[in-house]
Each structure stands twice: as C-alpha cells, then as structure tokens.
Tab-separated table of C-alpha atoms and ligand atoms in Angstrom:
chain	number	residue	atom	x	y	z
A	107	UNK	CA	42.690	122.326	203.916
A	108	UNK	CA	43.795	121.447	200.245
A	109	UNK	CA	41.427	122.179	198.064
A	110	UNK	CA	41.455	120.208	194.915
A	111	UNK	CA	42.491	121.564	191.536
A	112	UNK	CA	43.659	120.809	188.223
A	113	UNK	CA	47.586	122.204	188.401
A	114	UNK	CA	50.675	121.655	186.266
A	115	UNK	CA	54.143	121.951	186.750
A	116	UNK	CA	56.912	121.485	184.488
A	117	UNK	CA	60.316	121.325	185.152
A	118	UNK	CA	63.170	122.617	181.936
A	119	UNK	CA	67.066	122.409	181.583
A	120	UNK	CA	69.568	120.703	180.331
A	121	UNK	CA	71.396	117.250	180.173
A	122	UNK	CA	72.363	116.802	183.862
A	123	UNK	CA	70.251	119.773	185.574
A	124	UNK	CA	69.128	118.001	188.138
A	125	UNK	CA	65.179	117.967	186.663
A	126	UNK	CA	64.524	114.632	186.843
A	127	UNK	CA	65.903	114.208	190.180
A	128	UNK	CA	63.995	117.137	191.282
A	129	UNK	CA	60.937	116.299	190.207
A	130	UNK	CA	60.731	113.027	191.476
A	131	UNK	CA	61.164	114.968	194.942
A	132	UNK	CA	58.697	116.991	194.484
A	133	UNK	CA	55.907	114.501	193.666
A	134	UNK	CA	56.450	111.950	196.912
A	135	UNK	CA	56.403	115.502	199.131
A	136	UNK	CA	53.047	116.047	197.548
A	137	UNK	CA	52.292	112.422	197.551
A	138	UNK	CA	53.107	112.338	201.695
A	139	UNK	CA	51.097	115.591	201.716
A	140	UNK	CA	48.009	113.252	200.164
A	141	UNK	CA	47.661	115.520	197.252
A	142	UNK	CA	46.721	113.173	194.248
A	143	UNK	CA	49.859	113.919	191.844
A	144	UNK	CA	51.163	112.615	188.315
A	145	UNK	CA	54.900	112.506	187.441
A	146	UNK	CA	55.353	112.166	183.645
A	147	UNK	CA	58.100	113.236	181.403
A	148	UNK	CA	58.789	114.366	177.533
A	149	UNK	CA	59.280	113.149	175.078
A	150	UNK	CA	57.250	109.818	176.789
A	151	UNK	CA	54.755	109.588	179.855
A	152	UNK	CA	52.224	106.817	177.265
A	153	UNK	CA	53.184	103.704	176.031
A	154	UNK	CA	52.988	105.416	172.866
A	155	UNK	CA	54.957	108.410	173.584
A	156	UNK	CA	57.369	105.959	174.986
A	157	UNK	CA	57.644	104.307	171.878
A	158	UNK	CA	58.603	107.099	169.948
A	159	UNK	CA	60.720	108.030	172.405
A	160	UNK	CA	63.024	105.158	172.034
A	161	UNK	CA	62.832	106.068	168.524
A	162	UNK	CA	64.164	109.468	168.908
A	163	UNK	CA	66.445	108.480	171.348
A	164	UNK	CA	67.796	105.487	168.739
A	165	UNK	CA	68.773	107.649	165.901
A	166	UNK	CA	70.671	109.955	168.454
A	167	UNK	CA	72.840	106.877	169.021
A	168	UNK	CA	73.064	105.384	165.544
A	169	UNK	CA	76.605	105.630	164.273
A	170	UNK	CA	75.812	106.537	160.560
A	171	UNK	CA	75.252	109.618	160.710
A	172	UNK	CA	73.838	110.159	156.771
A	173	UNK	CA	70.934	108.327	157.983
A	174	UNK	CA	69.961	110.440	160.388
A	175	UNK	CA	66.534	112.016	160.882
A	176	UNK	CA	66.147	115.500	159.301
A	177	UNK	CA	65.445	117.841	161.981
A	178	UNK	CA	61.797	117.815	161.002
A	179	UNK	CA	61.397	114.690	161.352
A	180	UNK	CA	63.156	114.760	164.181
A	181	UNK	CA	61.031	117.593	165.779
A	182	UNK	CA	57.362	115.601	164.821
A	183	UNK	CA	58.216	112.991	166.109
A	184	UNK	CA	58.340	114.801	169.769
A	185	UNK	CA	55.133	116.712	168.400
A	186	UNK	CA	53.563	113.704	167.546
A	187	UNK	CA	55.300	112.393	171.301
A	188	UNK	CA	53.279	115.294	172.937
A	189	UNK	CA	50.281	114.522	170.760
A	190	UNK	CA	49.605	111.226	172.828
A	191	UNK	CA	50.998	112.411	176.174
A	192	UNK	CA	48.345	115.737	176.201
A	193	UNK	CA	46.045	113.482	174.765
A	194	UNK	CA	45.928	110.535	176.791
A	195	UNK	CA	47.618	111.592	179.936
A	196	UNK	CA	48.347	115.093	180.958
A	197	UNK	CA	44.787	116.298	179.887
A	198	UNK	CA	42.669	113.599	181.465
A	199	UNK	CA	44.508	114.236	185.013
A	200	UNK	CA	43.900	117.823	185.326
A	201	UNK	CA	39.940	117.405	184.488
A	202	UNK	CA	40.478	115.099	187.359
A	203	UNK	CA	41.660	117.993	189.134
A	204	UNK	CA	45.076	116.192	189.627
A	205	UNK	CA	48.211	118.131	189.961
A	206	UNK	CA	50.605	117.026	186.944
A	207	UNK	CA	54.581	117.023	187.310
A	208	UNK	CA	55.998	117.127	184.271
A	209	UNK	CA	59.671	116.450	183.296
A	210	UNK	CA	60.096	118.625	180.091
A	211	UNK	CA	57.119	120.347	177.947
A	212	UNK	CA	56.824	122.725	175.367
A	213	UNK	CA	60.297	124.973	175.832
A	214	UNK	CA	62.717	121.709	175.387
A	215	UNK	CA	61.812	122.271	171.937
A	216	UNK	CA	62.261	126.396	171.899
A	217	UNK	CA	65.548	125.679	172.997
A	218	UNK	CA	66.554	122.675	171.069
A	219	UNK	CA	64.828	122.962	168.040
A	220	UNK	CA	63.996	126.625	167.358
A	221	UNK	CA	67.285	127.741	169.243
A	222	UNK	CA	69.820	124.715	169.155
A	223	UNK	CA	68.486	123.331	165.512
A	224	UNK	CA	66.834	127.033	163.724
A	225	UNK	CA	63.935	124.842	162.968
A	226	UNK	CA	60.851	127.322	161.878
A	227	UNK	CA	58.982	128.454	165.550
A	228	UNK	CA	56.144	128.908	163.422
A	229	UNK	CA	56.384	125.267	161.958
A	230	UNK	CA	55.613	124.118	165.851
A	231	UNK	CA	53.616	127.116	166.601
A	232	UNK	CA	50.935	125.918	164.118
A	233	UNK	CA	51.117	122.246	164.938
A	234	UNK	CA	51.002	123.280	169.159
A	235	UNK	CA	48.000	125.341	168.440
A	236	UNK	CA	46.170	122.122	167.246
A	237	UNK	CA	47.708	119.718	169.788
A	238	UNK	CA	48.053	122.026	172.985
A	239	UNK	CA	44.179	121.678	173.752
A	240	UNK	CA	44.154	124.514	175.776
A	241	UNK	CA	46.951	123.270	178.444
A	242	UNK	CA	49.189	126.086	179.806
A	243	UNK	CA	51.791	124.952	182.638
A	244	UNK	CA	51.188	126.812	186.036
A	245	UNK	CA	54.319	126.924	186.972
A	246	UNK	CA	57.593	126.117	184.906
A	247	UNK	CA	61.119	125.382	186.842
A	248	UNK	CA	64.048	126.077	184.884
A	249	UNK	CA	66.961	124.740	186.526
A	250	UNK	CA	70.167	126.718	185.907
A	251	UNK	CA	73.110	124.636	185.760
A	252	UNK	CA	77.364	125.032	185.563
A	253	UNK	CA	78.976	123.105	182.990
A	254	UNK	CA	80.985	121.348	185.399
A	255	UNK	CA	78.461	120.358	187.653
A	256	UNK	CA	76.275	118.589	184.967
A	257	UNK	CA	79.553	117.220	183.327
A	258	UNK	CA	79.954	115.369	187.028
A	259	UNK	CA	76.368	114.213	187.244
A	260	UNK	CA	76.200	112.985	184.009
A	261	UNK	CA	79.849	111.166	183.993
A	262	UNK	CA	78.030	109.327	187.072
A	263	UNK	CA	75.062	107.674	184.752
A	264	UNK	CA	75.327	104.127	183.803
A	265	UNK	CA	72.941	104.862	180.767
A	266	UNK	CA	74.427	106.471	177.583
A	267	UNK	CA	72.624	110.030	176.958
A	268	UNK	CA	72.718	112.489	174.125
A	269	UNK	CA	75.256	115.155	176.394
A	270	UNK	CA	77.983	112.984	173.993
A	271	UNK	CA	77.004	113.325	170.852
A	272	UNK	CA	76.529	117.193	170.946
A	273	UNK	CA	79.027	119.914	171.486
A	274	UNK	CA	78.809	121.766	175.164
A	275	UNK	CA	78.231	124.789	172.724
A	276	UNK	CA	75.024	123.556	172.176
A	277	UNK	CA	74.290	123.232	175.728
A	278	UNK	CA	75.262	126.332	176.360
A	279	UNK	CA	72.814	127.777	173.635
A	280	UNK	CA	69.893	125.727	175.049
A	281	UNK	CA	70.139	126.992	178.992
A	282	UNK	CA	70.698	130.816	177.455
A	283	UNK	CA	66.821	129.837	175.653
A	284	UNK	CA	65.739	128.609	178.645
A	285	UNK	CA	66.447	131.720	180.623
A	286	UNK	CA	65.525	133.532	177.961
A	287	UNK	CA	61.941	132.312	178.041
A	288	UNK	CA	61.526	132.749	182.062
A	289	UNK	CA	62.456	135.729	181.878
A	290	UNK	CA	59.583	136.910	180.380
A	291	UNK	CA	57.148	135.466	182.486
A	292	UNK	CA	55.787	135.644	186.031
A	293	UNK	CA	55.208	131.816	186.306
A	294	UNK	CA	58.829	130.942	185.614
A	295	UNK	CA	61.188	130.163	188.385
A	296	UNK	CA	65.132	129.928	187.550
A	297	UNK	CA	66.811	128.883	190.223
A	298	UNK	CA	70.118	127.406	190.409
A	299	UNK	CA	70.978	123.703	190.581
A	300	UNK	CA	74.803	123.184	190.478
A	301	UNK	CA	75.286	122.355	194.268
A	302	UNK	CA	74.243	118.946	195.599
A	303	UNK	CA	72.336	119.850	198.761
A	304	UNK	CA	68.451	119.650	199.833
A	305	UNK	CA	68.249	123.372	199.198
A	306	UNK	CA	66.779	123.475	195.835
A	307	UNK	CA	63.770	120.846	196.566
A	308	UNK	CA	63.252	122.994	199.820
A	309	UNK	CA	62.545	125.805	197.501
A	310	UNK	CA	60.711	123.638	194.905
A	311	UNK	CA	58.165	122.712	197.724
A	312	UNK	CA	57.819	125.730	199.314
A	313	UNK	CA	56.771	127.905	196.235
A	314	UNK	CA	54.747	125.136	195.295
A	315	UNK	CA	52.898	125.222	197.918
A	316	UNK	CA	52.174	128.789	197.927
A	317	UNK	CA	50.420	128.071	194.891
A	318	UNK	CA	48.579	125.190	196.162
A	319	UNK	CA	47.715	126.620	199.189
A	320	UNK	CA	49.040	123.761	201.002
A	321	UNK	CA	50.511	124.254	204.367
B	592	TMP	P1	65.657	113.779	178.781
B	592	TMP	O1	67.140	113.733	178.727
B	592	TMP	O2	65.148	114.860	179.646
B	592	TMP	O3	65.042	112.461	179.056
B	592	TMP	O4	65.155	114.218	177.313
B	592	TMP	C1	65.516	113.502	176.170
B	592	TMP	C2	66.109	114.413	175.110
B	592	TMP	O5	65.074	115.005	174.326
B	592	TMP	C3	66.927	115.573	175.635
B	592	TMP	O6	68.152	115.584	174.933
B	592	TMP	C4	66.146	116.812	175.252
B	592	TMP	C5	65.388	116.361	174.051
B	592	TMP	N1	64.145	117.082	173.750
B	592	TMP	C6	64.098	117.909	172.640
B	592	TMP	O7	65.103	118.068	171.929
B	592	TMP	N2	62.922	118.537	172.344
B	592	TMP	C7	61.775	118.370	173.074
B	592	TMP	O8	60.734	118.963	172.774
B	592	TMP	C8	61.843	117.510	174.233
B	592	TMP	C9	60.623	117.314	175.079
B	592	TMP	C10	63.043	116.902	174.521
C-alpha cells in the first residue's frame, strides 16, 4: 500500500529535452496509480507566476534589443516567479502530503544565469535562502539531450521559443551545468532523452516508484 507523503520531483534540461513531455507522463501514471499528484512548471505554475512569465518570455521576443532586461532583472523576475509558485503552490501541496512534479526549479537558473549569463551565484544564493522555505527536490531528472534531436523536436512546435534567439553554444553550456550539478549528488538522475521511444518514461516510473514505494 502507498503510503502518503509529501514528495517532489523536478525535471531539468534544455530547449527540446523532452521534460515537459516527460513529465506530463509521469503524473497521469501516478494519477492512474491514485497517488494525489501536482504537475507545475517554472518560471509559472500561479496565476501570478504566470504573469511574469509572459513577461519574461515577452522581452525574449522583443525585437529591440537595447531595451532589453538587464540580466538582473531578468533573473528576479524568475526569483520573484518562484517566490509565488513556493509560496502559493509547491509548498501548500507537500504539507498536504501531495507528490509535486515540477517542470524546471532551482538549477534552470545555475545553468542559465550563473553559467549561461555569469550572473553572481551568490546574488541568488541569498535571495533562495529567503524564498526556498525549506523545500529541497527529492529527486531531480536531468534529461540529456543531442543537438540534433532537440533541433527536430523543437522545429516541430507551432509556438515560437527562446532555442532562436540564442546561440546552440549556449545550449551547449547549459546541459554541461546541468550534468555538472547531478553529478554531485545521489538524488540526480541523467539519463538520456534523444531517442523517441517509451523507454525513458519506463525508467522515469520505475525509479520513481522505488522511492514511493509504489508497486
Ligand atoms: P520552458 O522552455 O521550460 O518553458 O522555460 C522557459 C525558459 O526559461 C527557458 O528558456 C529556460 C528559462 N529559465 C531560466 O533561464 N531560468 C530559470 O530559473 C527558469 C526556471 C527558466
């Protein structure tokens, strides 16, 4: 028998790894499983976070480039993003004892900010340590991705995304973060997403529920 806890899983990667996708699969397997389950994402997840979301997401897009955001202001704004979603979302489910799927957290901005942008790590170190309230993800999935794979995935979107306006050399520098960060830890999974089979959310579920105890 499941026994009820608060958990938290996050998924991390690039433009085009597959995290999205993947996460979606993972919450309706614990959905069918009757495990009560949250899918949110960052920046977003609140109809505040949401807001400044489209925010961040605008001045990717806008064409005049002098008025741009500063990369400060660039990086509060998904501080102040995460701000509301811990606040008002991800916190209140796990003292519900929910599990929480989360589509990017805190390492999106080691490895856009600190290591795509050289904004100050201890700039967001102090600010997290104010607005993390404790939370910790259980588990964190870092999908690993060729460049050719999420070229193909994301040529396939209808909706305009940021891969365009950056060079694949940031890309590049962001997934080497990413791995860099797992590789530290014990809770950090990096497993590869390039191919297009049911292999990788076969995984997914299965360490998952090792964790959960889950059957
Ligand atoms: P998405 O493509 O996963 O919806 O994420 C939107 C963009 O936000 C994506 O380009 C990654 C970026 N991002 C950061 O740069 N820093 C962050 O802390 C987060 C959460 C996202």
């Amino acid at each position: 028998m499941y026994k009820k806890k608060p958990f938290f899983i996050v998924f991390e990667g690039v433009e085009g790894c597959g995290k999205s996708f993947q996460s979606k699969k993972l919450f309706n397997k614990l959905k069918k499983n009757k495990i009560e389950t949250i899918l949110t994402r960052e920046p977003g997840g609140t109809k505040s976070s949401e807001l400044i979301r489209n925010l961040i997401l605008k001045d990717y897009f806008s064409k005049n480039s002098k008025e741009k955001f500063d990369k400060y202001t660039d990086t509060l704004l998904y501080l102040a993003a995460r701000n509301e979603h811990i606040k008002n979302k991800i916190k209140p489910a796990l003292l519900k004892k929910k599990v929480v799927i989360c589509d990017r957290f805190i390492d999106s901005t080691i490895a856009y900010q600190v290591d795509g942008k050289n904004v100050d790590i201890k700039f967001i170190n102090n600010i997290h340590k104010k607005i993390l309230r404790g939370i910790k993800p259980n588990i964190v999935f870092i999908l690993k991705v060729s460049k050719n794979s999420s070229k193909k995935r994301l040529k396939k979107r209808k909706t305009k995304n940021r891969y365009d306006n950056f060079a694949q050399s940031f890309y590049t520098r962001a997934q080497r973060s990413f791995i860099k960060i797992a590789n530290k830890k014990k809770n950090y999974f990096i497993l590869n997403s390039s191919l297009n089979d049911n292999s990788l959310e076969i995984k997914i579920f299965n360490i998952v529920k090792k964790y959960l105890q889950i059957k």
